Amino acid sequence: MATQTPGTRLEDQWRDILSVHARTMCEIDRALHPHGLGASDFEVLDILASGAVSQPGEHCRVQNIAGRVHLSQSALSRLIGRLEKDGLVERTVCEEDRRGVWVALTGKGRDLHAEVLPLQRSVLARMLPE
């Protein structure tokens, strides 16, 4: 019988975390798909709705969202572009720093977030151990 080294146990724990993450993201995608959202879409809406990077209901800089999601800057920009096209968020250029971009939920985005929030939270409760 092979004994596990401390490194092997850490690798197994890491793989378990990745597995739970992947399964949970897939379940969230499945639950939100009928509403036209994926897990990453919801995450951005949730960050904006919660005020985690700004005051709730206010706009925030895209770079502040980038620090909270597991997406590259370019992938996040494309995602926000899709959300904007769907009327869920609006983007504006920062007047103080023309390189900066502000993003905020629209009324439609706030309503959709409120509608699907229980679905996402239900998946989390089911998939994540306490």
PDB file of C-alpha atoms in Angstrom:
ATOM      1  CA  MET A   1       0.000   0.000   0.000  1.00  0.00           C
ATOM      2  CA  ALA A   2       1.472   3.336  -1.068  1.00  0.00           C
ATOM      3  CA  THR A   3       1.707   6.072   1.508  1.00  0.00           C
ATOM      4  CA  GLN A   4       0.809   9.592   0.615  1.00  0.00           C
ATOM      5  CA  THR A   5       3.307  12.376   1.045  1.00  0.00           C
ATOM      6  CA  PRO A   6       2.151  15.776   2.305  1.00  0.00           C
ATOM      7  CA  GLY A   7       2.520  17.099  -1.262  1.00  0.00           C
ATOM      8  CA  THR A   8       0.245  14.374  -2.606  1.00  0.00           C
ATOM      9  CA  ARG A   9      -2.435  15.196  -0.015  1.00  0.00           C
ATOM     10  CA  LEU A  10      -2.259  18.863  -1.021  1.00  0.00           C
ATOM     11  CA  GLU A  11      -2.558  17.920  -4.687  1.00  0.00           C
ATOM     12  CA  ASP A  12      -5.591  15.758  -3.905  1.00  0.00           C
ATOM     13  CA  GLN A  13      -7.199  18.605  -1.943  1.00  0.00           C
ATOM     14  CA  TRP A  14      -6.507  20.998  -4.824  1.00  0.00           C
ATOM     15  CA  ARG A  15      -8.050  18.602  -7.348  1.00  0.00           C
ATOM     16  CA  ASP A  16     -11.086  18.211  -5.096  1.00  0.00           C
ATOM     17  CA  ILE A  17     -11.513  22.000  -4.959  1.00  0.00           C
ATOM     18  CA  LEU A  18     -11.234  22.255  -8.749  1.00  0.00           C
ATOM     19  CA  SER A  19     -13.735  19.439  -9.179  1.00  0.00           C
ATOM     20  CA  VAL A  20     -16.291  21.077  -6.860  1.00  0.00           C
ATOM     21  CA  HIS A  21     -15.778  24.401  -8.653  1.00  0.00           C
ATOM     22  CA  ALA A  22     -16.272  22.860 -12.107  1.00  0.00           C
ATOM     23  CA  ARG A  23     -19.383  20.918 -11.075  1.00  0.00           C
ATOM     24  CA  THR A  24     -20.867  23.953  -9.325  1.00  0.00           C
ATOM     25  CA  MET A  25     -20.246  26.248 -12.299  1.00  0.00           C
ATOM     26  CA  CYS A  26     -21.899  23.695 -14.613  1.00  0.00           C
ATOM     27  CA  GLU A  27     -24.930  23.453 -12.317  1.00  0.00           C
ATOM     28  CA  ILE A  28     -25.240  27.249 -12.148  1.00  0.00           C
ATOM     29  CA  ASP A  29     -24.957  27.429 -15.946  1.00  0.00           C
ATOM     30  CA  ARG A  30     -27.742  24.837 -16.243  1.00  0.00           C
ATOM     31  CA  ALA A  31     -30.010  26.633 -13.766  1.00  0.00           C
ATOM     32  CA  LEU A  32     -29.541  30.060 -15.363  1.00  0.00           C
ATOM     33  CA  HIS A  33     -29.526  29.043 -19.030  1.00  0.00           C
ATOM     34  CA  PRO A  34     -33.328  29.363 -19.423  1.00  0.00           C
ATOM     35  CA  HIS A  35     -32.910  33.005 -18.342  1.00  0.00           C
ATOM     36  CA  GLY A  36     -30.201  33.703 -20.916  1.00  0.00           C
ATOM     37  CA  LEU A  37     -27.367  33.815 -18.393  1.00  0.00           C
ATOM     38  CA  GLY A  38     -24.316  31.777 -17.572  1.00  0.00           C
ATOM     39  CA  ALA A  39     -22.467  31.533 -14.273  1.00  0.00           C
ATOM     40  CA  SER A  40     -19.945  34.239 -15.207  1.00  0.00           C
ATOM     41  CA  ASP A  41     -22.698  36.563 -16.436  1.00  0.00           C
ATOM     42  CA  PHE A  42     -24.493  36.143 -13.135  1.00  0.00           C
ATOM     43  CA  GLU A  43     -21.297  36.741 -11.172  1.00  0.00           C
ATOM     44  CA  VAL A  44     -20.838  40.157 -12.779  1.00  0.00           C
ATOM     45  CA  LEU A  45     -24.497  41.071 -12.208  1.00  0.00           C
ATOM     46  CA  ASP A  46     -24.229  39.886  -8.602  1.00  0.00           C
ATOM     47  CA  ILE A  47     -21.091  41.932  -7.950  1.00  0.00           C
ATOM     48  CA  LEU A  48     -22.797  45.033  -9.343  1.00  0.00           C
ATOM     49  CA  ALA A  49     -26.049  44.380  -7.451  1.00  0.00           C
ATOM     50  CA  SER A  50     -24.333  43.676  -4.143  1.00  0.00           C
ATOM     51  CA  GLY A  51     -22.195  46.792  -4.167  1.00  0.00           C
ATOM     52  CA  ALA A  52     -19.121  44.633  -3.529  1.00  0.00           C
ATOM     53  CA  VAL A  53     -16.969  47.005  -5.623  1.00  0.00           C
ATOM     54  CA  SER A  54     -19.097  50.158  -5.311  1.00  0.00           C
ATOM     55  CA  GLN A  55     -22.223  51.298  -3.534  1.00  0.00           C
ATOM     56  CA  PRO A  56     -25.294  49.238  -4.542  1.00  0.00           C
ATOM     57  CA  GLY A  57     -26.970  50.771  -7.568  1.00  0.00           C
ATOM     58  CA  GLU A  58     -23.952  52.888  -8.501  1.00  0.00           C
ATOM     59  CA  HIS A  59     -21.548  52.421 -11.360  1.00  0.00           C
ATOM     60  CA  CYS A  60     -18.092  50.991 -10.811  1.00  0.00           C
ATOM     61  CA  ARG A  61     -14.901  50.649 -12.773  1.00  0.00           C
ATOM     62  CA  VAL A  62     -14.497  47.514 -14.862  1.00  0.00           C
ATOM     63  CA  GLN A  63     -11.021  46.990 -13.390  1.00  0.00           C
ATOM     64  CA  ASN A  64     -12.597  46.668  -9.921  1.00  0.00           C
ATOM     65  CA  ILE A  65     -14.835  43.868 -11.202  1.00  0.00           C
ATOM     66  CA  ALA A  66     -11.833  42.194 -12.844  1.00  0.00           C
ATOM     67  CA  GLY A  67     -10.272  41.733  -9.421  1.00  0.00           C
ATOM     68  CA  ARG A  68     -13.305  39.761  -8.254  1.00  0.00           C
ATOM     69  CA  VAL A  69     -14.012  37.377 -11.154  1.00  0.00           C
ATOM     70  CA  HIS A  70     -11.935  34.585 -12.634  1.00  0.00           C
ATOM     71  CA  LEU A  71     -11.798  36.046 -16.132  1.00  0.00           C
ATOM     72  CA  SER A  72      -9.102  37.802 -18.092  1.00  0.00           C
ATOM     73  CA  GLN A  73      -9.574  41.523 -18.690  1.00  0.00           C
ATOM     74  CA  SER A  74     -10.440  40.873 -22.350  1.00  0.00           C
ATOM     75  CA  ALA A  75     -12.922  38.084 -21.507  1.00  0.00           C
ATOM     76  CA  LEU A  76     -14.555  40.345 -18.921  1.00  0.00           C
ATOM     77  CA  SER A  77     -14.811  43.167 -21.469  1.00  0.00           C
ATOM     78  CA  ARG A  78     -16.508  40.826 -23.961  1.00  0.00           C
ATOM     79  CA  LEU A  79     -18.888  39.558 -21.260  1.00  0.00           C
ATOM     80  CA  ILE A  80     -19.812  43.115 -20.253  1.00  0.00           C
ATOM     81  CA  GLY A  81     -20.332  43.920 -23.942  1.00  0.00           C
ATOM     82  CA  ARG A  82     -22.831  41.043 -24.215  1.00  0.00           C
ATOM     83  CA  LEU A  83     -24.603  42.144 -21.026  1.00  0.00           C
ATOM     84  CA  GLU A  84     -24.786  45.677 -22.409  1.00  0.00           C
ATOM     85  CA  LYS A  85     -26.160  44.430 -25.744  1.00  0.00           C
ATOM     86  CA  ASP A  86     -28.855  42.563 -23.781  1.00  0.00           C
ATOM     87  CA  GLY A  87     -29.727  45.755 -21.903  1.00  0.00           C
ATOM     88  CA  LEU A  88     -28.591  44.440 -18.512  1.00  0.00           C
ATOM     89  CA  VAL A  89     -25.724  46.883 -17.895  1.00  0.00           C
ATOM     90  CA  GLU A  90     -24.610  50.203 -19.277  1.00  0.00           C
ATOM     91  CA  ARG A  91     -21.049  51.353 -19.829  1.00  0.00           C
ATOM     92  CA  THR A  92     -19.709  54.872 -19.802  1.00  0.00           C
ATOM     93  CA  VAL A  93     -16.226  56.311 -20.163  1.00  0.00           C
ATOM     94  CA  CYS A  94     -14.669  57.751 -17.031  1.00  0.00           C
ATOM     95  CA  GLU A  95     -14.393  61.521 -17.545  1.00  0.00           C
ATOM     96  CA  GLU A  96     -11.404  61.852 -15.186  1.00  0.00           C
ATOM     97  CA  ASP A  97      -9.446  59.048 -16.865  1.00  0.00           C
ATOM     98  CA  ARG A  98     -10.468  58.422 -20.467  1.00  0.00           C
ATOM     99  CA  ARG A  99      -8.925  54.924 -20.274  1.00  0.00           C
ATOM    100  CA  GLY A 100     -11.304  53.944 -17.490  1.00  0.00           C
ATOM    101  CA  VAL A 101     -14.731  52.451 -18.137  1.00  0.00           C
ATOM    102  CA  TRP A 102     -17.660  52.576 -15.730  1.00  0.00           C
ATOM    103  CA  VAL A 103     -20.357  49.915 -15.685  1.00  0.00           C
ATOM    104  CA  ALA A 104     -23.716  49.882 -13.891  1.00  0.00           C
ATOM    105  CA  LEU A 105     -26.803  47.674 -13.771  1.00  0.00           C
ATOM    106  CA  THR A 106     -29.840  48.846 -15.672  1.00  0.00           C
ATOM    107  CA  GLY A 107     -33.338  48.370 -14.290  1.00  0.00           C
ATOM    108  CA  LYS A 108     -33.677  45.299 -16.511  1.00  0.00           C
ATOM    109  CA  GLY A 109     -30.391  43.936 -15.134  1.00  0.00           C
ATOM    110  CA  ARG A 110     -31.479  44.538 -11.552  1.00  0.00           C
ATOM    111  CA  ASP A 111     -34.809  42.800 -12.184  1.00  0.00           C
ATOM    112  CA  LEU A 112     -33.188  39.777 -13.844  1.00  0.00           C
ATOM    113  CA  HIS A 113     -30.618  39.513 -11.063  1.00  0.00           C
ATOM    114  CA  ALA A 114     -33.391  39.494  -8.440  1.00  0.00           C
ATOM    115  CA  GLU A 115     -35.283  36.853 -10.421  1.00  0.00           C
ATOM    116  CA  VAL A 116     -32.367  34.420 -10.767  1.00  0.00           C
ATOM    117  CA  LEU A 117     -30.609  35.061  -7.443  1.00  0.00           C
ATOM    118  CA  PRO A 118     -32.617  32.336  -5.642  1.00  0.00           C
ATOM    119  CA  LEU A 119     -31.701  29.836  -8.385  1.00  0.00           C
ATOM    120  CA  GLN A 120     -27.977  30.526  -8.051  1.00  0.00           C
ATOM    121  CA  ARG A 121     -28.098  30.448  -4.254  1.00  0.00           C
ATOM    122  CA  SER A 122     -30.025  27.170  -4.361  1.00  0.00           C
ATOM    123  CA  VAL A 123     -27.285  25.588  -6.494  1.00  0.00           C
ATOM    124  CA  LEU A 124     -24.626  26.854  -4.068  1.00  0.00           C
ATOM    125  CA  ALA A 125     -26.504  25.431  -1.088  1.00  0.00           C
ATOM    126  CA  ARG A 126     -26.823  22.066  -2.827  1.00  0.00           C
ATOM    127  CA  MET A 127     -23.277  21.828  -4.156  1.00  0.00           C
ATOM    128  CA  LEU A 128     -21.080  23.304  -1.436  1.00  0.00           C
ATOM    129  CA  PRO A 129     -20.412  21.551   1.840  1.00  0.00           C
ATOM    130  CA  GLU A 130     -20.990  23.564   4.992  1.00  0.00           C
TER     131      GLU A 130
END
